[in-house]
Coordinates of C-alpha atoms in Angstrom, one line a residue:
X1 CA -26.7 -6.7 -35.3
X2 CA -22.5 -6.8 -35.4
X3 CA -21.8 -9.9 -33.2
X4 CA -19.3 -9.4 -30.1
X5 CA -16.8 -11.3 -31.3
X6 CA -16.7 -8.2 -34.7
X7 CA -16.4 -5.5 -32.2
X8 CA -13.9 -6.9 -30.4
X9 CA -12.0 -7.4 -33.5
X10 CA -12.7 -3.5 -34.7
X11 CA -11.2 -2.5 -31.5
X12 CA -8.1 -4.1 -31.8
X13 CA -7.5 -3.5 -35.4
X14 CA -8.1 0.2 -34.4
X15 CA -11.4 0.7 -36.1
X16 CA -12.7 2.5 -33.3
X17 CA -15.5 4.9 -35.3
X18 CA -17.0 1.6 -36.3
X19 CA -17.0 0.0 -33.0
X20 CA -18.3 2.4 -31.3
X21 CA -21.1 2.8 -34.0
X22 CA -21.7 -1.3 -33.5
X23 CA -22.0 -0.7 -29.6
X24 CA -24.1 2.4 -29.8
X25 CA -26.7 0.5 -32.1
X26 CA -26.3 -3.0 -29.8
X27 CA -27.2 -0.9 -26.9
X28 CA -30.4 1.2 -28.6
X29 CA -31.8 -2.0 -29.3
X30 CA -31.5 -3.3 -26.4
X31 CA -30.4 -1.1 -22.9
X32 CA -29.8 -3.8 -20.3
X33 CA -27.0 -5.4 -23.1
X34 CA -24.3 -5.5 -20.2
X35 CA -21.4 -7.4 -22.7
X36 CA -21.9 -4.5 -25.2
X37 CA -21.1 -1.9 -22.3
X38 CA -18.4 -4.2 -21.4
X39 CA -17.3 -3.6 -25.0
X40 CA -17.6 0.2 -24.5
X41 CA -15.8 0.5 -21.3
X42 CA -13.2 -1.4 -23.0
X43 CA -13.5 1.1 -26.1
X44 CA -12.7 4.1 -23.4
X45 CA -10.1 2.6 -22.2
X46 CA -8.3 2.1 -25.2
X47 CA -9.2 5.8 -26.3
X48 CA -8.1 6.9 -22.9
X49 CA -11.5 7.9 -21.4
X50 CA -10.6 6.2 -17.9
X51 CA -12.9 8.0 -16.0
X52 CA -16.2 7.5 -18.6
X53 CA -14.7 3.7 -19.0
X54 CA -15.0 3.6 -14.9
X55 CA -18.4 4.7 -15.1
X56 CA -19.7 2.6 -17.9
X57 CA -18.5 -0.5 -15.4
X58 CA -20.6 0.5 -12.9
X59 CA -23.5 0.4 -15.4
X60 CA -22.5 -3.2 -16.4
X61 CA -22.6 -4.1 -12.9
X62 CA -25.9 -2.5 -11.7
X63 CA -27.0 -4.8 -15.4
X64 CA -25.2 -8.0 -14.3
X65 CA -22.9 -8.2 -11.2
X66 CA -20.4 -11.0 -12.0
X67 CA -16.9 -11.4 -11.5
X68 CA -15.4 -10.5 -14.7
X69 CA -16.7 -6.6 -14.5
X70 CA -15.9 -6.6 -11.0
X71 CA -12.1 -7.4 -11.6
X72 CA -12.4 -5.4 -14.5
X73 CA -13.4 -2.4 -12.9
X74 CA -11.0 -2.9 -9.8
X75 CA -8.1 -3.1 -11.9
X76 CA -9.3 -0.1 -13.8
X77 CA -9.2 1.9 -10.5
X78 CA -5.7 0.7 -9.4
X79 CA -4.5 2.2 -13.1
X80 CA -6.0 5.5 -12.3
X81 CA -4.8 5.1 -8.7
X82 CA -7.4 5.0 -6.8
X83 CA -7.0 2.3 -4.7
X84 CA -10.1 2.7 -1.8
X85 CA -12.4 2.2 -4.9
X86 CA -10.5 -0.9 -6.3
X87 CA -11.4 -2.2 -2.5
X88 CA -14.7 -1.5 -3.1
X89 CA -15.0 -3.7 -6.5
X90 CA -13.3 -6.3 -5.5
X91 CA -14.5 -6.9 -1.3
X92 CA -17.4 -9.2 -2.0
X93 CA -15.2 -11.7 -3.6
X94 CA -13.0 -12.5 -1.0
X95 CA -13.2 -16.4 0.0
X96 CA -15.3 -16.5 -2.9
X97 CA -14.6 -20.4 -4.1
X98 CA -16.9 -20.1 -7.4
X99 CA -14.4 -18.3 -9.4
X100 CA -12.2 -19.6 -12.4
X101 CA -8.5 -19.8 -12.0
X102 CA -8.2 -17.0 -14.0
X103 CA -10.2 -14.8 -11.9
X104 CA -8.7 -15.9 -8.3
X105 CA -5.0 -15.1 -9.9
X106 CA -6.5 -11.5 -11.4
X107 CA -7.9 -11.0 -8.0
X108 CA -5.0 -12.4 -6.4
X109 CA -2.6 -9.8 -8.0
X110 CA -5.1 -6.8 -7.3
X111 CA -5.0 -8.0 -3.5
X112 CA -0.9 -8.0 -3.7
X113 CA -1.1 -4.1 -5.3
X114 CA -3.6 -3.4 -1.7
X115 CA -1.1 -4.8 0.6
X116 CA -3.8 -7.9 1.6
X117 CA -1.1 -10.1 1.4
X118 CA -3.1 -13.0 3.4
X119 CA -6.1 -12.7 1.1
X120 CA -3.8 -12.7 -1.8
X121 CA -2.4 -15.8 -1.0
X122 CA -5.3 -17.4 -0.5
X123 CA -6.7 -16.9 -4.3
X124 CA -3.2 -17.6 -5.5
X125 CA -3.3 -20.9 -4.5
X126 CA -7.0 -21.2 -5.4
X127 CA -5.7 -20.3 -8.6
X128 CA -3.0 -22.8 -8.9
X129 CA -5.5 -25.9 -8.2
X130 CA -7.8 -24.4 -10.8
X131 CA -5.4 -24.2 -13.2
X132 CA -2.0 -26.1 -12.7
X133 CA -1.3 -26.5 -16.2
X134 CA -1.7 -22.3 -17.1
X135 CA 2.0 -21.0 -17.4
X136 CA 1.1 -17.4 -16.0
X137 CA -1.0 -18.8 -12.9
X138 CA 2.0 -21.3 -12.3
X139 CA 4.4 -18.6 -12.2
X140 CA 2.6 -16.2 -10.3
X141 CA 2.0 -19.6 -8.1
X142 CA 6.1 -19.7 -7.2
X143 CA 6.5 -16.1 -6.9
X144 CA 3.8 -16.3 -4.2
X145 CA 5.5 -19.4 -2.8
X146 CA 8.7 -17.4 -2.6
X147 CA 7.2 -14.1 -0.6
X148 CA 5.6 -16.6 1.5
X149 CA 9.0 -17.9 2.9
X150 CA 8.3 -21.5 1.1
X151 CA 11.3 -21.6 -0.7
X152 CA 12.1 -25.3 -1.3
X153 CA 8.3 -25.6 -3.2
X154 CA 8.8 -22.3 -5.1
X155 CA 12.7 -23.6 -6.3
X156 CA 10.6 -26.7 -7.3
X157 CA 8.6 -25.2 -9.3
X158 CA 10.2 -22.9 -10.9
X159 CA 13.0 -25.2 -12.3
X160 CA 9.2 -27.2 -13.6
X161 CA 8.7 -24.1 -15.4
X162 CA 12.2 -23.5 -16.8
X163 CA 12.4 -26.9 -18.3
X164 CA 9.3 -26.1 -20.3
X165 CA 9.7 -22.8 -21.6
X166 CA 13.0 -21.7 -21.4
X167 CA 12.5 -18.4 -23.3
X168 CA 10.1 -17.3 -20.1
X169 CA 12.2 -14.7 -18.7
X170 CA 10.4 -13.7 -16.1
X171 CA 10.7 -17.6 -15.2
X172 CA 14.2 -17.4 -15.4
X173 CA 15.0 -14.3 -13.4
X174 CA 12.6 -15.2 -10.7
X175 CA 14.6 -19.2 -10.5
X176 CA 17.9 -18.1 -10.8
X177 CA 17.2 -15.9 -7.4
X178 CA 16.7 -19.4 -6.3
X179 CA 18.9 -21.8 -8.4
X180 CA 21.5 -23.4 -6.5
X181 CA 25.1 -22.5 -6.8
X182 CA 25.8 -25.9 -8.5
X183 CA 23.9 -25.2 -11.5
X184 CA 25.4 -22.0 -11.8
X185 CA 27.3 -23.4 -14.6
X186 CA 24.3 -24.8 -16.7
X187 CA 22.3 -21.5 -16.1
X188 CA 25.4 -19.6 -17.4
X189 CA 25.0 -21.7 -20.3
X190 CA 21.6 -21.2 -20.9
X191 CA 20.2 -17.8 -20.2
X192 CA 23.4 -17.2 -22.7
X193 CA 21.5 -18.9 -25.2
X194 CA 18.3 -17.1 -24.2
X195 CA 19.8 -13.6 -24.4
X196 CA 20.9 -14.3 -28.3
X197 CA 17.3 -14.9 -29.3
X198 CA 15.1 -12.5 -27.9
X199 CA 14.6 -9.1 -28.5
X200 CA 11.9 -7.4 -26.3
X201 CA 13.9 -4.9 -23.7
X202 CA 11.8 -6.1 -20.9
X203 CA 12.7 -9.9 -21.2
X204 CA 16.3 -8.7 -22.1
X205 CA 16.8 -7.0 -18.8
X206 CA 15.5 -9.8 -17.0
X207 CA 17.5 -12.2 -19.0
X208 CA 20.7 -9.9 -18.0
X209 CA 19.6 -9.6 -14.5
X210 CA 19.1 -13.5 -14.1
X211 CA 23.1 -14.2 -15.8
X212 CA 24.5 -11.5 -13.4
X213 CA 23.1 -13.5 -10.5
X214 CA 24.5 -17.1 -11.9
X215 CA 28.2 -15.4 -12.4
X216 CA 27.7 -14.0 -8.8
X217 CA 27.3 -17.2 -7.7
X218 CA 30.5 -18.4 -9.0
X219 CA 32.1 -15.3 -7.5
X220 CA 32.7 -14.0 -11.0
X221 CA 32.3 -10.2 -10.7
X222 CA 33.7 -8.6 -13.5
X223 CA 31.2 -10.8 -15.9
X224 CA 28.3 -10.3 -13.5
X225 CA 29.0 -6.5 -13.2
X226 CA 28.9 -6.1 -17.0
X227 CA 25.5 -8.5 -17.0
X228 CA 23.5 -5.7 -14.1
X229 CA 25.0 -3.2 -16.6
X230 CA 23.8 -5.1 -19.5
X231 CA 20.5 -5.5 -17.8
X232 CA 19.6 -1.8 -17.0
X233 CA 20.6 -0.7 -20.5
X234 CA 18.6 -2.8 -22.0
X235 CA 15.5 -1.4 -20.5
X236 CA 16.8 2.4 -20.8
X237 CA 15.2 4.0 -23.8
X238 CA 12.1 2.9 -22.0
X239 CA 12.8 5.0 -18.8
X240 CA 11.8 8.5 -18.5
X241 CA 14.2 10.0 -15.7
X242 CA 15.6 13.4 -15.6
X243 CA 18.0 13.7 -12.8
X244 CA 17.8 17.6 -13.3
X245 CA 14.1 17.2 -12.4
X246 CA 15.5 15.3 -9.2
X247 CA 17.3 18.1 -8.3
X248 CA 15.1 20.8 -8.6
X249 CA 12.4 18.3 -6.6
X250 CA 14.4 18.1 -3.1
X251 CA 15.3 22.0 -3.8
X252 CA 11.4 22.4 -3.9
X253 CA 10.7 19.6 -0.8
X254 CA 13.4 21.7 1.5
X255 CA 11.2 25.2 0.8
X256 CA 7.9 23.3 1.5
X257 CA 9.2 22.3 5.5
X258 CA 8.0 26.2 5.6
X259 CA 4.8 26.1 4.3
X260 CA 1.7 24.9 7.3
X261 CA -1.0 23.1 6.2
X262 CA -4.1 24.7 5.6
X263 CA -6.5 22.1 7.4
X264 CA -6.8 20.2 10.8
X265 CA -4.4 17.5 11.8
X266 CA -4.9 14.2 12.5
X267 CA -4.4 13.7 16.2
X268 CA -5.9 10.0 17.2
X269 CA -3.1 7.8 14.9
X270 CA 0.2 7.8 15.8
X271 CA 1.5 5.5 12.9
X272 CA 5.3 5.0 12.5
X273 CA 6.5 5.4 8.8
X274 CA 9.8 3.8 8.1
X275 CA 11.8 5.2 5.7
X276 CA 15.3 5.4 3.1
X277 CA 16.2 4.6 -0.3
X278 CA 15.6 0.9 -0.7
X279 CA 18.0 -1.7 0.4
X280 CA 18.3 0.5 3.4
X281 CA 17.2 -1.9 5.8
X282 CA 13.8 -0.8 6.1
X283 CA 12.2 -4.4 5.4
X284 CA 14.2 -5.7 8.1
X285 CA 13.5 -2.4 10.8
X286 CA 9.7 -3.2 9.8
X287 CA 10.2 -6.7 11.0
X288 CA 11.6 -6.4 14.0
X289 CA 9.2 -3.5 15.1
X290 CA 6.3 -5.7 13.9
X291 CA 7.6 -8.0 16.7
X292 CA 5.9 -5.2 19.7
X293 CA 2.4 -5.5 19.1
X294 CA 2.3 -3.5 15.9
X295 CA 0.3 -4.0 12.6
X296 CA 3.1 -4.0 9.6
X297 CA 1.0 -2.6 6.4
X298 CA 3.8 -3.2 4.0
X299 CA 5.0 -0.5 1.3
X300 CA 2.0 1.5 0.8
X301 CA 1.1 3.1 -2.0
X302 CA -2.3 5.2 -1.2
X303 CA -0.8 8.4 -0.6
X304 CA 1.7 8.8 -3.7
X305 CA -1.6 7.6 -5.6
X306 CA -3.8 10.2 -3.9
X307 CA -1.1 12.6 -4.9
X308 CA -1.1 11.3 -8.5
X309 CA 2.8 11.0 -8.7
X310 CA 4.3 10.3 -12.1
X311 CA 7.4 10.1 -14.0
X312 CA 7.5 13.9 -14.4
X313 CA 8.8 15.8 -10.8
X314 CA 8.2 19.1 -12.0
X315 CA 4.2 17.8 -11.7
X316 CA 4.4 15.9 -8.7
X317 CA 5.5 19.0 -6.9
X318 CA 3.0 21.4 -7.7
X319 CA 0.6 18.3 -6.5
X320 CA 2.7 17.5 -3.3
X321 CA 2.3 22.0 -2.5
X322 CA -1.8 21.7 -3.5
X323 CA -1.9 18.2 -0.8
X324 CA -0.4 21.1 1.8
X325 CA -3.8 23.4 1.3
X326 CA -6.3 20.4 0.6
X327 CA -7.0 17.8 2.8
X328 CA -8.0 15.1 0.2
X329 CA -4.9 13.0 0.3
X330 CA -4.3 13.3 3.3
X331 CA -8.0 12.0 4.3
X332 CA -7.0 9.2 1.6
X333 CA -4.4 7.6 3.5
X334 CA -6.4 8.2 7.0
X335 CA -9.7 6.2 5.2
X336 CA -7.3 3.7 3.9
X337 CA -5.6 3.0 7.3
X338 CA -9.0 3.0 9.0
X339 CA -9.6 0.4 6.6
X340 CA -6.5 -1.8 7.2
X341 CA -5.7 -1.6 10.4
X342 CA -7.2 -4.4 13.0
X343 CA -9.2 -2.2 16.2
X344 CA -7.0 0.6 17.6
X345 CA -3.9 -0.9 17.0
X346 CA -0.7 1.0 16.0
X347 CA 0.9 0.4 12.8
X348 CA 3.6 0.9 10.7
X349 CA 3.8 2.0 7.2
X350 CA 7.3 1.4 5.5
X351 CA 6.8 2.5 2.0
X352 CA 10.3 3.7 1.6
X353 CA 9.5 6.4 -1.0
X354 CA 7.1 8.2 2.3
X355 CA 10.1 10.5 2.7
X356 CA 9.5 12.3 -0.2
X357 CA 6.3 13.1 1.8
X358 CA 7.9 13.1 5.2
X359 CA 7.4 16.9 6.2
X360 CA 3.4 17.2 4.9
X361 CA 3.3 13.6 7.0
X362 CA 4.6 15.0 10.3
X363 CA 2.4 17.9 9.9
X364 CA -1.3 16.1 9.1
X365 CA 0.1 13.5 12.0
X366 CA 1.7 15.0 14.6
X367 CA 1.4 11.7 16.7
X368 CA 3.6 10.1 13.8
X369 CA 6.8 9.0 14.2
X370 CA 9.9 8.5 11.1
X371 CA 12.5 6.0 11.3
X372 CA 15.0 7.3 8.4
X373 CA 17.2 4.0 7.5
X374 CA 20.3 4.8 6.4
X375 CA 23.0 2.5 5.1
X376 CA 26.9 3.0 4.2
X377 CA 26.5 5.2 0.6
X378 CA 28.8 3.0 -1.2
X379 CA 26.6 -0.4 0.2
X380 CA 23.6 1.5 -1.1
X381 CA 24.3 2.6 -4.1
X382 CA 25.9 -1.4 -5.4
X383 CA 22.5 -2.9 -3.6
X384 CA 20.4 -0.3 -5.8
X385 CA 22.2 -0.5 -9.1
X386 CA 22.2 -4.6 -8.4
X387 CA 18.4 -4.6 -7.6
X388 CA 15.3 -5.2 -10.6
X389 CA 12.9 -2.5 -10.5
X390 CA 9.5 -2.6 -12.0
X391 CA 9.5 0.1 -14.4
X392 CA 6.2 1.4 -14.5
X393 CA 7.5 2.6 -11.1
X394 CA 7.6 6.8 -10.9
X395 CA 10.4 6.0 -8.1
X396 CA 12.9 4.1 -9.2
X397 CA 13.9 5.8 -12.4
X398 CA 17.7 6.6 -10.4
X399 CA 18.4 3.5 -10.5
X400 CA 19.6 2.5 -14.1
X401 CA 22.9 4.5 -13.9
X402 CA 25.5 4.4 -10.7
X403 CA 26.1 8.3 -11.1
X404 CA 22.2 9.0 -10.6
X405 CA 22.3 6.4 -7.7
X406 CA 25.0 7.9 -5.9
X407 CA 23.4 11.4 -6.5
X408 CA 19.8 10.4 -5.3
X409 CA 21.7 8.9 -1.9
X410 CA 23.6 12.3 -1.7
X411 CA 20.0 14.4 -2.1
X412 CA 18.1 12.0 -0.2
X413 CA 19.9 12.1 3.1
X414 CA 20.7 15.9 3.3
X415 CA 17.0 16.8 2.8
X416 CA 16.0 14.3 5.5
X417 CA 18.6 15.8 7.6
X418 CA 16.8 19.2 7.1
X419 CA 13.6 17.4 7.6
X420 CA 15.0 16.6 11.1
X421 CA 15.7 19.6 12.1
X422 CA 12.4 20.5 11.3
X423 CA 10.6 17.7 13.6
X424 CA 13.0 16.3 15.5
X425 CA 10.6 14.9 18.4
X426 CA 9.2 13.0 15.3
X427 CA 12.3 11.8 13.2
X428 CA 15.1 10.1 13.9
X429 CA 17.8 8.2 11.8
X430 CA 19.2 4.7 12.4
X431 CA 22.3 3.2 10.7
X432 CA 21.8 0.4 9.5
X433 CA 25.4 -1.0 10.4
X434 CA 24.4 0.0 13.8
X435 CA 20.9 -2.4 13.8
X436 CA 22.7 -5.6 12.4
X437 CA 26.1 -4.8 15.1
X438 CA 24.5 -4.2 18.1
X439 CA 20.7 -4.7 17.8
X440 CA 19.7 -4.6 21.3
X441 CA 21.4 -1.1 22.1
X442 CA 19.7 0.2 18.4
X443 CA 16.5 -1.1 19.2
X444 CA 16.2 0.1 22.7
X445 CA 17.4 3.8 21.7
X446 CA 14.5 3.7 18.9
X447 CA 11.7 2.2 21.3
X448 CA 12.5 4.5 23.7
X449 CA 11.8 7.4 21.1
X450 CA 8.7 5.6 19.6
X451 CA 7.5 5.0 22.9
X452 CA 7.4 1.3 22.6
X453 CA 8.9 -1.2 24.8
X454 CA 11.6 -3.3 24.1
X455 CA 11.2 -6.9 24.0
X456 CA 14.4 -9.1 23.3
X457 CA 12.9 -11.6 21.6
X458 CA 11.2 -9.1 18.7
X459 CA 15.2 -10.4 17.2
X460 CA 12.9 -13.7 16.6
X461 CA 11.2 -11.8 13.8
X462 CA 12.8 -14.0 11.2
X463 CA 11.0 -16.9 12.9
X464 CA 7.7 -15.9 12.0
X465 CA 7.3 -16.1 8.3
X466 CA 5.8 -12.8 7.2
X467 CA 4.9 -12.1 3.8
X468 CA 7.2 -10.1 1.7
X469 CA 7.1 -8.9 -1.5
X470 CA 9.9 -6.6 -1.0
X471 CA 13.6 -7.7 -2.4
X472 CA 14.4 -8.1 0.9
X473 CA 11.8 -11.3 0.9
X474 CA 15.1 -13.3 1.6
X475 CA 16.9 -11.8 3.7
X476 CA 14.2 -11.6 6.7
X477 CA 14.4 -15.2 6.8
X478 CA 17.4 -15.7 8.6
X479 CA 18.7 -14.2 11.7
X480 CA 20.0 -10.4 12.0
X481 CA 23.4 -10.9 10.7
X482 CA 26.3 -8.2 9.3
X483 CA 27.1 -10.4 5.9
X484 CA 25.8 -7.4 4.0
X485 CA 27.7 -5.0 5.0
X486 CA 30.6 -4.1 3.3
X487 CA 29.6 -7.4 0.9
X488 CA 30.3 -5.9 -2.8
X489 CA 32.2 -2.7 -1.5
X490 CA 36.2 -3.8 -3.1
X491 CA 34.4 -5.9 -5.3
X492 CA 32.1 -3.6 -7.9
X493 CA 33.5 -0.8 -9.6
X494 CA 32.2 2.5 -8.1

């Protein structure tokens, strides 16, 4: 009988025929051998059989429920986007204190991707005082510590972790957000010295990123300009945009605001989506409105999941037009609210990419409400091109050149206009400038349209130490301010 350990090795040198042979004869012999169906889920995967690898975990758990398969599985069903069943895999171990570090910081990151940012905290610090000494958990520890609001133990940390692995770049991008301006010199220095000896685009662009921060720090513009161009070229070849595709997507988005959908609406929620290209100011308008007895859900990501979005626009389109005659996605996002949401309580939903969804929304929820962010273009476009994306994202491919950036604002806005016309008891923009310069007179305007009531002290927000894991976790820690705007306008090049 080929041991485990052989199999394992089969599949990763890419003998897959004889691993497969190994597992099929391990499991003849003997049909409750859970670890060889491990084995063969892992098999699938690798061949790209997600949905017969999905199964075969459910057979290794009906065998043996542990952990391990459990995790497995749940991260298996994030991959293929399908988040309520990721929920399911993964429920019975919240609180659980009988798992290894490694398991609470797996489960951990798989509670971050749900938006259960409480529970994720939890195991991330479980995590940490399993294993203090594990690099990965440590970092993952500070990054925690940092969307927590615990900034002075996160800086602490993290320059910990520098110190003993200075090639980490993930380390170094996520301290030099906190560094202090003093030691902008030293990091200068440094991540200099880091960027000559590696050679992986992802680390690169981190690397980049992390330098362009120190020389901003020292007010050095030109240099940290050149480093956030550095930093998305870098990662380029990797990106698959087509800002043709782009195009012909809002072209198709304005002719769907025609098209009714083809099943009931939703009439008992009347959630309030919050939307806008990022560094809008949605983070903040999500604060403030979490202030008046609403439940914030963060940036959501069940519905462009139920939808199957992708890289490729020309796809996601035909998708979005099916979602208008089905009602599966649609029911998605109503079961995974149901889920989240604490009693009867309204919430709010600020995944910033909803607009792309904004018209089939209003028309599955005709109790919703939209609050469209939008920011001065040129502010925008410099806090986009300046911002670290993860890359995997099917959003953010714009974002790696200024001319795609400006173009995206440019689409964005005149389709939600458009959009606006189309439901305008349901949408309503708010500048952004406006919210920071006179936030009482915004905020009562808005209520008044969401049918809320204004309460002065929802400006507190910043006092009560929400969990962010948006890149505007630093921002809502301090007072409602006008120090962004206008910040980079004469300084960047666009």
């Amino acid at each position: 009988m080929t041991p485990y350990n052989q199999i394992q090795s089969y599949i990763q040198q890419r003998q897959f025929q004889v691993a497969h042979h190994a597992l099929v004869a391990r499991i003849n012999t003997n049909a409750n051998d859970h670890q060889a169906y491990a084995l063969l889920a892992e098999l699938n995967m690798t061949l790209g059989n997600l949905n017969k690898a999905q199964k075969i975990y459910d057979k290794c758990l009906s065998l043996f429920p542990c952990a391990l398969y459990s995790l497995s599985a749940a991260k298996l069903a994030l991959f293929t986007q399908s988040p309520l069943a990721a929920k399911r895999y993964i429920q019975h171990l919240l609180g659980c204190t009988q798992l290894s570090g490694s398991e609470h910081d797996t489960l951990a990151n798989i509670l971050l991707r749900l938006n259960q940012y409480t529970d994720a905290g939890w195991h991330f610090n479980r995590a940490y005082t399993h294993a203090p000494h594990s690099p990965e958990i440590a970092i993952n520890y500070a990054i925690h510590l940092k969307m927590s609001g615990e900034l002075a133990q996160a800086r602490t940390l993290l320059a910990s972790l520098v110190q003993a692995n200075s090639s980490n770049a993930k380390c170094q991008l996520a301290y030099s957000e906190l560094a202090p301006v003093e030691l902008a010199p030293t990091r200068i220095t440094q991540l200099a010295t880091e960027i000559t000896a590696q050679t992986t685009p992802l680390a690169l662009q981190r690397l980049h990123h992390a330098l362009a921060l120190e020389y901003e720090k020292q007010e050095n513009y030109p240099k940290a300009w050149q480093s956030f161009i550095a930093s998305k070229q870098a990662i380029s070849a990797e990106i698959s945009y087509s800002p043709k595709q782009m195009t012909d997507y809002f072209q198709a988005l304005s002719k769907l605001l025609d098209k009714p959908i083809e099943f009931a609406p939703e009439r008992s929620l009347a959630p309030i989506f919050v939307v806008g290209l990022p560094r809008s100011g949605t983070s903040l308008m999500e604060q403030i409105l979490a202030q008046l007895l609403l439940q914030p859900l963060g940036e959501t990501s069940i519905l462009p999941q139920a939808l199957r979005f992708c890289h490729d626009y020309n796809s996601n389109i035909q998708r979005l037009s099916r979602a208008y005659e089905e009602a599966n996605a649609i029911e998605q996002y109503r079961l995974f609210s149901a889920q989240s949401v604490d009693g009867d309580k309204r919430f709010i939903d600020k995944q910033p990419f909803h607009f792309f969804f904004i018209d089939l929304l209003a028309k599955a929820f005709p109790r919703a409400k939209f609050v469209v962010m939008k920011r001065d273009r040129t502010d925008t476009c410099i806090a986009n091109f300046r911002q670290l994306y993860q890359t995997s994202s099917p959003f953010h491919g714009y974002s790696y050149r200024i001319q795609d950036i400006q173009t995206m604002y440019d689409d964005t806005y005149a389709f939600l206009q458009k959009a606006t016309q189309k439901h305008p008891t349901q949408i309503k923009f708010v500048n952004y400038e406006s919210l920071v310069e006179a936030p009482r007179l915004t905020m009562q305007s808005l209520c008044h349209f969401l049918e809320l009531d204004w309460q002065d002290n929802a400006l507190h927000f910043y006092k009560r130490g929400y969990y962010s894991a948006t890149a505007s976790k630093m921002q809502i820690r301090q007072p409602l301010n006008n120090s962004s705007v206008g910040k980079y306008r004469n300084t960047y090049p666009i």
